[in-house]
Amino acid sequence: GNSVTQMEGPVTLSEEAFLTINCTYTATGYPSLFWYVQYPGEGLQLLLKATKADDKGSNKGFEATYRKETTSFHLEKGSVQVSDSAVYFCALSDVNFGNEKLTFGTGTRLTIIP
Amino acid sequence: GAVVSQHPSWVICKSGTSVKIECRSLDFQATTMFWYRQFPKQSLMLMATSNEGSKATYEQGVEKDKFLINHASLTLSTLTVTSAHPEDSSFYICSARDGTLTYNEQFFGPGTRLTVL
């Protein structure tokens, strides 16, 4: 079956540091890949997505590239801010009988200190 | 963006009682809603998918009679945990899909923490 493995946290960085959160996946078909972010007390929000190999998703300074050869979708940001503190989930979707099902990683808690 | 609410945000109940959790799409019509369960330090596990007006489709290993799902309208789905036991304590999250969008993005609620004593 499908699975997503992401970097265990928690991750603590200083403001303006470079961020990488690793994510690798296993899928039988050609899934779409996502990063979701969950701020304290809120629901998961879609941060960025990529639907095919070599696509790069980007939003709010975050980027991730769909690498089919390494089955990876690592999240990066060049200079993090305190407001980026949240839990980040990597996920893939697989269309099954017309319903897109999301498979999530375990989440990585990120804390940015001033 | 689209907003999904859940009620209650947390609930404590005694073993053997039933608990109902509501999931509402506030500003769009949700043709499909999803219910997830999240254990501490683990990923979200899909429990079931429900389409408005039809029976829910449950994932393998999820007891249909224990986790009753009703999706009676385009803006409301409910999850009822029947005869709850301590092992049902968890964080339950719903999501909803806006059927009018070209891309089938899921919008998530903030979750409901259930504690069964």
mmCIF file of C-alpha atoms in Angstrom:
data_model
loop_
_atom_site.group_PDB
_atom_site.id
_atom_site.type_symbol
_atom_site.label_atom_id
_atom_site.label_comp_id
_atom_site.label_asym_id
_atom_site.label_seq_id
_atom_site.Cartn_x
_atom_site.Cartn_y
_atom_site.Cartn_z
ATOM 1 C CA GLY A 1 0.000 0.000 0.000
ATOM 2 C CA ASN A 2 0.860 3.673 0.004
ATOM 3 C CA SER A 3 2.947 5.194 2.775
ATOM 4 C CA VAL A 4 4.667 8.442 3.672
ATOM 5 C CA THR A 5 7.737 8.744 5.849
ATOM 6 C CA GLN A 6 8.770 12.121 7.119
ATOM 7 C CA MET A 7 11.475 13.465 9.319
ATOM 8 C CA GLU A 8 10.785 13.041 12.987
ATOM 9 C CA GLY A 9 10.627 16.104 15.105
ATOM 10 C CA PRO A 10 10.550 18.205 16.947
ATOM 11 C CA VAL A 11 12.723 20.597 14.994
ATOM 12 C CA THR A 12 13.889 23.819 16.623
ATOM 13 C CA LEU A 13 15.583 26.533 14.592
ATOM 14 C CA SER A 14 16.588 30.120 15.059
ATOM 15 C CA GLU A 15 14.853 32.809 13.061
ATOM 16 C CA GLU A 16 16.278 33.245 9.531
ATOM 17 C CA ALA A 17 17.752 29.745 9.520
ATOM 18 C CA PHE A 18 17.404 27.418 6.529
ATOM 19 C CA LEU A 19 14.752 24.731 6.880
ATOM 20 C CA THR A 20 14.562 21.261 5.387
ATOM 21 C CA ILE A 21 11.972 18.691 6.394
ATOM 22 C CA ASN A 22 12.508 15.395 4.609
ATOM 23 C CA CYS A 23 9.662 13.386 3.147
ATOM 24 C CA THR A 24 9.786 10.151 1.160
ATOM 25 C CA TYR A 25 6.915 8.094 -0.121
ATOM 26 C CA THR A 26 5.912 4.687 -1.387
ATOM 27 C CA ALA A 27 3.089 4.442 -3.900
ATOM 28 C CA THR A 28 1.946 1.990 -6.514
ATOM 29 C CA GLY A 29 0.770 4.549 -9.042
ATOM 30 C CA TYR A 30 1.487 8.189 -9.795
ATOM 31 C CA PRO A 31 0.312 10.079 -6.757
ATOM 32 C CA SER A 32 0.001 13.785 -6.160
ATOM 33 C CA LEU A 33 2.102 15.069 -3.262
ATOM 34 C CA PHE A 34 1.242 17.661 -0.650
ATOM 35 C CA TRP A 35 2.514 19.543 2.340
ATOM 36 C CA TYR A 36 -0.070 20.560 4.923
ATOM 37 C CA VAL A 37 0.540 22.881 7.867
ATOM 38 C CA GLN A 38 -1.324 22.936 11.157
ATOM 39 C CA TYR A 39 -1.031 26.056 13.286
ATOM 40 C CA PRO A 40 -1.916 25.791 16.985
ATOM 41 C CA GLY A 41 -5.636 25.387 17.511
ATOM 42 C CA GLU A 42 -6.434 25.288 13.791
ATOM 43 C CA GLY A 43 -7.198 22.668 11.164
ATOM 44 C CA LEU A 44 -4.734 21.439 8.580
ATOM 45 C CA GLN A 45 -4.203 23.855 5.708
ATOM 46 C CA LEU A 46 -2.789 23.023 2.325
ATOM 47 C CA LEU A 47 0.631 24.657 2.056
ATOM 48 C CA LEU A 48 1.703 23.470 -1.384
ATOM 49 C CA LYS A 49 1.277 20.623 -3.812
ATOM 50 C CA ALA A 50 2.791 18.956 -6.869
ATOM 51 C CA THR A 51 0.901 16.674 -9.174
ATOM 52 C CA LYS A 52 3.608 15.143 -11.353
ATOM 53 C CA ALA A 53 7.315 14.383 -11.424
ATOM 54 C CA ASP A 54 9.673 17.391 -11.436
ATOM 55 C CA ASP A 55 6.859 19.771 -10.491
ATOM 56 C CA LYS A 56 7.802 22.302 -7.845
ATOM 57 C CA GLY A 57 5.173 23.467 -5.403
ATOM 58 C CA SER A 58 5.719 26.785 -3.658
ATOM 59 C CA ASN A 59 3.886 29.037 -1.246
ATOM 60 C CA LYS A 60 4.801 31.561 1.459
ATOM 61 C CA GLY A 61 8.503 31.051 0.772
ATOM 62 C CA PHE A 62 8.277 27.277 1.129
ATOM 63 C CA GLU A 63 9.200 24.982 -1.754
ATOM 64 C CA ALA A 64 9.127 21.268 -2.481
ATOM 65 C CA THR A 65 10.021 19.390 -5.673
ATOM 66 C CA TYR A 66 8.421 16.108 -6.708
ATOM 67 C CA ARG A 67 11.379 13.763 -7.239
ATOM 68 C CA LYS A 68 10.202 10.499 -8.743
ATOM 69 C CA GLU A 69 13.694 9.001 -8.956
ATOM 70 C CA THR A 70 14.230 9.349 -5.220
ATOM 71 C CA THR A 71 10.518 9.166 -4.292
ATOM 72 C CA SER A 72 10.941 12.322 -2.260
ATOM 73 C CA PHE A 73 9.177 15.628 -1.662
ATOM 74 C CA HIS A 74 11.362 17.523 0.805
ATOM 75 C CA LEU A 75 10.090 20.811 2.185
ATOM 76 C CA GLU A 76 12.502 23.761 2.215
ATOM 77 C CA LYS A 77 12.508 27.393 3.191
ATOM 78 C CA GLY A 78 15.455 29.698 2.958
ATOM 79 C CA SER A 79 14.767 31.896 5.976
ATOM 80 C CA VAL A 80 12.224 30.843 8.572
ATOM 81 C CA GLN A 81 10.219 33.171 10.767
ATOM 82 C CA VAL A 82 8.685 32.754 14.199
ATOM 83 C CA SER A 83 5.269 32.655 12.529
ATOM 84 C CA ASP A 84 6.296 29.450 10.718
ATOM 85 C CA SER A 85 6.119 27.534 14.002
ATOM 86 C CA ALA A 86 3.576 24.777 13.377
ATOM 87 C CA VAL A 87 3.224 21.079 12.624
ATOM 88 C CA TYR A 88 3.938 20.113 9.014
ATOM 89 C CA PHE A 89 2.478 17.027 7.361
ATOM 90 C CA CYS A 90 3.612 15.448 4.131
ATOM 91 C CA ALA A 91 0.887 13.559 2.263
ATOM 92 C CA LEU A 92 0.085 11.835 -0.990
ATOM 93 C CA SER A 93 -3.177 11.251 -2.739
ATOM 94 C CA ASP A 94 -4.188 8.254 -4.711
ATOM 95 C CA VAL A 95 -7.339 8.124 -6.736
ATOM 96 C CA ASN A 96 -9.206 5.000 -5.827
ATOM 97 C CA PHE A 97 -12.619 4.349 -7.333
ATOM 98 C CA GLY A 98 -13.042 8.052 -7.978
ATOM 99 C CA ASN A 99 -12.296 9.096 -4.396
ATOM 100 C CA GLU A 100 -8.994 10.730 -3.712
ATOM 101 C CA LYS A 101 -7.634 9.310 -0.487
ATOM 102 C CA LEU A 102 -4.918 11.111 1.420
ATOM 103 C CA THR A 103 -2.131 9.204 3.141
ATOM 104 C CA PHE A 104 -0.250 11.267 5.718
ATOM 105 C CA GLY A 105 3.145 11.185 7.332
ATOM 106 C CA THR A 106 3.412 11.455 11.107
ATOM 107 C CA GLY A 107 3.938 15.205 11.127
ATOM 108 C CA THR A 108 6.962 17.291 12.120
ATOM 109 C CA ARG A 109 6.641 19.928 14.801
ATOM 110 C CA LEU A 110 8.679 23.012 13.953
ATOM 111 C CA THR A 111 9.530 25.672 16.508
ATOM 112 C CA ILE A 112 11.302 28.863 15.497
ATOM 113 C CA ILE A 113 12.952 30.856 18.240
ATOM 114 C CA PRO A 114 13.659 34.583 17.905
ATOM 115 C CA GLY B 1 -10.442 29.922 1.879
ATOM 116 C CA ALA B 2 -13.146 27.415 2.697
ATOM 117 C CA VAL B 3 -13.893 26.926 6.389
ATOM 118 C CA VAL B 4 -14.771 23.695 8.138
ATOM 119 C CA SER B 5 -15.856 23.660 11.765
ATOM 120 C CA GLN B 6 -16.122 20.846 14.268
ATOM 121 C CA HIS B 7 -18.144 20.646 17.433
ATOM 122 C CA PRO B 8 -17.323 20.036 20.147
ATOM 123 C CA SER B 9 -13.625 20.822 20.178
ATOM 124 C CA TRP B 10 -13.160 18.481 23.111
ATOM 125 C CA VAL B 11 -15.350 16.062 25.015
ATOM 126 C CA ILE B 12 -14.945 13.821 28.050
ATOM 127 C CA CYS B 13 -17.389 10.971 28.549
ATOM 128 C CA LYS B 14 -17.863 7.870 30.637
ATOM 129 C CA SER B 15 -17.201 4.423 29.266
ATOM 130 C CA GLY B 16 -20.287 2.940 27.645
ATOM 131 C CA THR B 17 -21.850 6.209 26.555
ATOM 132 C CA SER B 18 -22.175 7.505 22.994
ATOM 133 C CA VAL B 19 -20.666 10.699 21.694
ATOM 134 C CA LYS B 20 -21.625 12.660 18.581
ATOM 135 C CA ILE B 21 -19.170 14.909 16.752
ATOM 136 C CA GLU B 22 -20.370 17.370 14.129
ATOM 137 C CA CYS B 23 -18.475 18.548 11.070
ATOM 138 C CA ARG B 24 -19.804 21.528 9.121
ATOM 139 C CA SER B 25 -18.704 23.249 5.940
ATOM 140 C CA LEU B 26 -19.477 26.902 6.613
ATOM 141 C CA ASP B 27 -19.184 28.563 3.230
ATOM 142 C CA PHE B 28 -19.358 25.818 0.646
ATOM 143 C CA GLN B 29 -21.272 22.672 -0.160
ATOM 144 C CA ALA B 30 -19.367 19.544 0.705
ATOM 145 C CA THR B 31 -20.240 16.687 -1.604
ATOM 146 C CA THR B 32 -17.763 14.464 0.200
ATOM 147 C CA MET B 33 -16.565 14.480 3.772
ATOM 148 C CA PHE B 34 -13.790 12.437 5.360
ATOM 149 C CA TRP B 35 -13.239 11.370 8.955
ATOM 150 C CA TYR B 36 -9.738 10.804 10.293
ATOM 151 C CA ARG B 37 -8.353 9.639 13.598
ATOM 152 C CA GLN B 38 -5.008 10.754 14.962
ATOM 153 C CA PHE B 39 -3.111 9.107 17.784
ATOM 154 C CA PRO B 40 -0.361 10.993 19.634
ATOM 155 C CA LYS B 41 2.754 11.370 17.522
ATOM 156 C CA GLN B 42 1.172 9.411 14.693
ATOM 157 C CA SER B 43 -0.241 10.342 11.348
ATOM 158 C CA LEU B 44 -3.873 10.927 10.478
ATOM 159 C CA MET B 45 -5.584 7.650 9.653
ATOM 160 C CA LEU B 46 -8.574 7.775 7.337
ATOM 161 C CA MET B 47 -11.566 6.110 8.966
ATOM 162 C CA ALA B 48 -14.288 6.619 6.398
ATOM 163 C CA THR B 49 -15.455 8.609 3.414
ATOM 164 C CA SER B 50 -19.021 9.845 3.209
ATOM 165 C CA ASN B 51 -20.927 11.252 0.278
ATOM 166 C CA GLU B 52 -24.038 13.314 0.858
ATOM 167 C CA GLY B 53 -27.152 11.186 0.829
ATOM 168 C CA SER B 54 -25.423 7.810 0.697
ATOM 169 C CA LYS B 55 -23.812 5.376 3.082
ATOM 170 C CA ALA B 56 -20.275 5.954 4.242
ATOM 171 C CA THR B 57 -17.403 3.862 2.946
ATOM 172 C CA TYR B 58 -15.289 2.605 5.803
ATOM 173 C CA GLU B 59 -11.607 1.767 5.701
ATOM 174 C CA GLN B 60 -10.478 -1.721 6.480
ATOM 175 C CA GLY B 61 -10.428 -2.398 10.202
ATOM 176 C CA VAL B 62 -12.873 0.372 11.133
ATOM 177 C CA GLU B 63 -16.025 -0.918 12.819
ATOM 178 C CA LYS B 64 -19.102 0.427 11.061
ATOM 179 C CA ASP B 65 -21.395 -0.245 13.987
ATOM 180 C CA LYS B 66 -19.118 1.530 16.408
ATOM 181 C CA PHE B 67 -18.385 4.624 14.351
ATOM 182 C CA LEU B 68 -21.675 5.732 12.828
ATOM 183 C CA ILE B 69 -21.384 8.343 10.126
ATOM 184 C CA ASN B 70 -24.252 10.380 8.764
ATOM 185 C CA HIS B 71 -23.937 12.873 5.916
ATOM 186 C CA ALA B 72 -27.492 14.062 5.666
ATOM 187 C CA SER B 73 -26.879 17.436 4.059
ATOM 188 C CA LEU B 74 -24.274 19.164 1.916
ATOM 189 C CA THR B 75 -22.965 21.089 4.907
ATOM 190 C CA LEU B 76 -23.119 18.621 7.781
ATOM 191 C CA SER B 77 -21.653 15.244 8.605
ATOM 192 C CA THR B 78 -21.741 13.601 12.022
ATOM 193 C CA LEU B 79 -19.608 10.902 13.582
ATOM 194 C CA THR B 80 -21.126 9.037 16.507
ATOM 195 C CA VAL B 81 -18.861 6.898 18.646
ATOM 196 C CA THR B 82 -21.214 4.337 20.160
ATOM 197 C CA SER B 83 -20.572 2.648 23.500
ATOM 198 C CA ALA B 84 -17.266 4.439 23.814
ATOM 199 C CA HIS B 85 -14.366 2.818 25.645
ATOM 200 C CA PRO B 86 -11.017 4.227 26.785
ATOM 201 C CA GLU B 87 -9.287 2.855 23.695
ATOM 202 C CA ASP B 88 -11.517 5.127 21.586
ATOM 203 C CA SER B 89 -9.862 8.153 23.141
ATOM 204 C CA SER B 90 -8.233 10.014 20.308
ATOM 205 C CA PHE B 91 -8.201 13.149 18.182
ATOM 206 C CA TYR B 92 -10.866 13.013 15.473
ATOM 207 C CA ILE B 93 -10.533 15.259 12.434
ATOM 208 C CA CYS B 94 -12.938 15.784 9.571
ATOM 209 C CA SER B 95 -12.341 17.238 6.155
ATOM 210 C CA ALA B 96 -14.675 18.289 3.396
ATOM 211 C CA ARG B 97 -14.331 18.509 -0.349
ATOM 212 C CA ASP B 98 -15.936 21.290 -2.351
ATOM 213 C CA GLY B 99 -17.495 19.546 -5.322
ATOM 214 C CA THR B 100 -17.569 22.720 -7.381
ATOM 215 C CA LEU B 101 -13.797 23.074 -7.472
ATOM 216 C CA THR B 102 -11.837 21.744 -10.403
ATOM 217 C CA TYR B 103 -9.263 20.292 -8.087
ATOM 218 C CA ASN B 104 -10.579 18.113 -5.266
ATOM 219 C CA GLU B 105 -8.842 19.790 -2.352
ATOM 220 C CA GLN B 106 -9.864 18.732 1.107
ATOM 221 C CA PHE B 107 -10.489 21.420 3.737
ATOM 222 C CA PHE B 108 -9.900 20.330 7.308
ATOM 223 C CA GLY B 109 -11.670 21.036 10.548
ATOM 224 C CA PRO B 110 -9.720 21.857 13.738
ATOM 225 C CA GLY B 111 -10.379 18.452 15.276
ATOM 226 C CA THR B 112 -12.191 17.077 18.313
ATOM 227 C CA ARG B 113 -10.354 15.529 21.226
ATOM 228 C CA LEU B 114 -12.301 12.667 22.777
ATOM 229 C CA THR B 115 -11.373 11.319 26.186
ATOM 230 C CA VAL B 116 -13.238 8.286 27.482
ATOM 231 C CA LEU B 117 -12.909 7.606 31.189
#
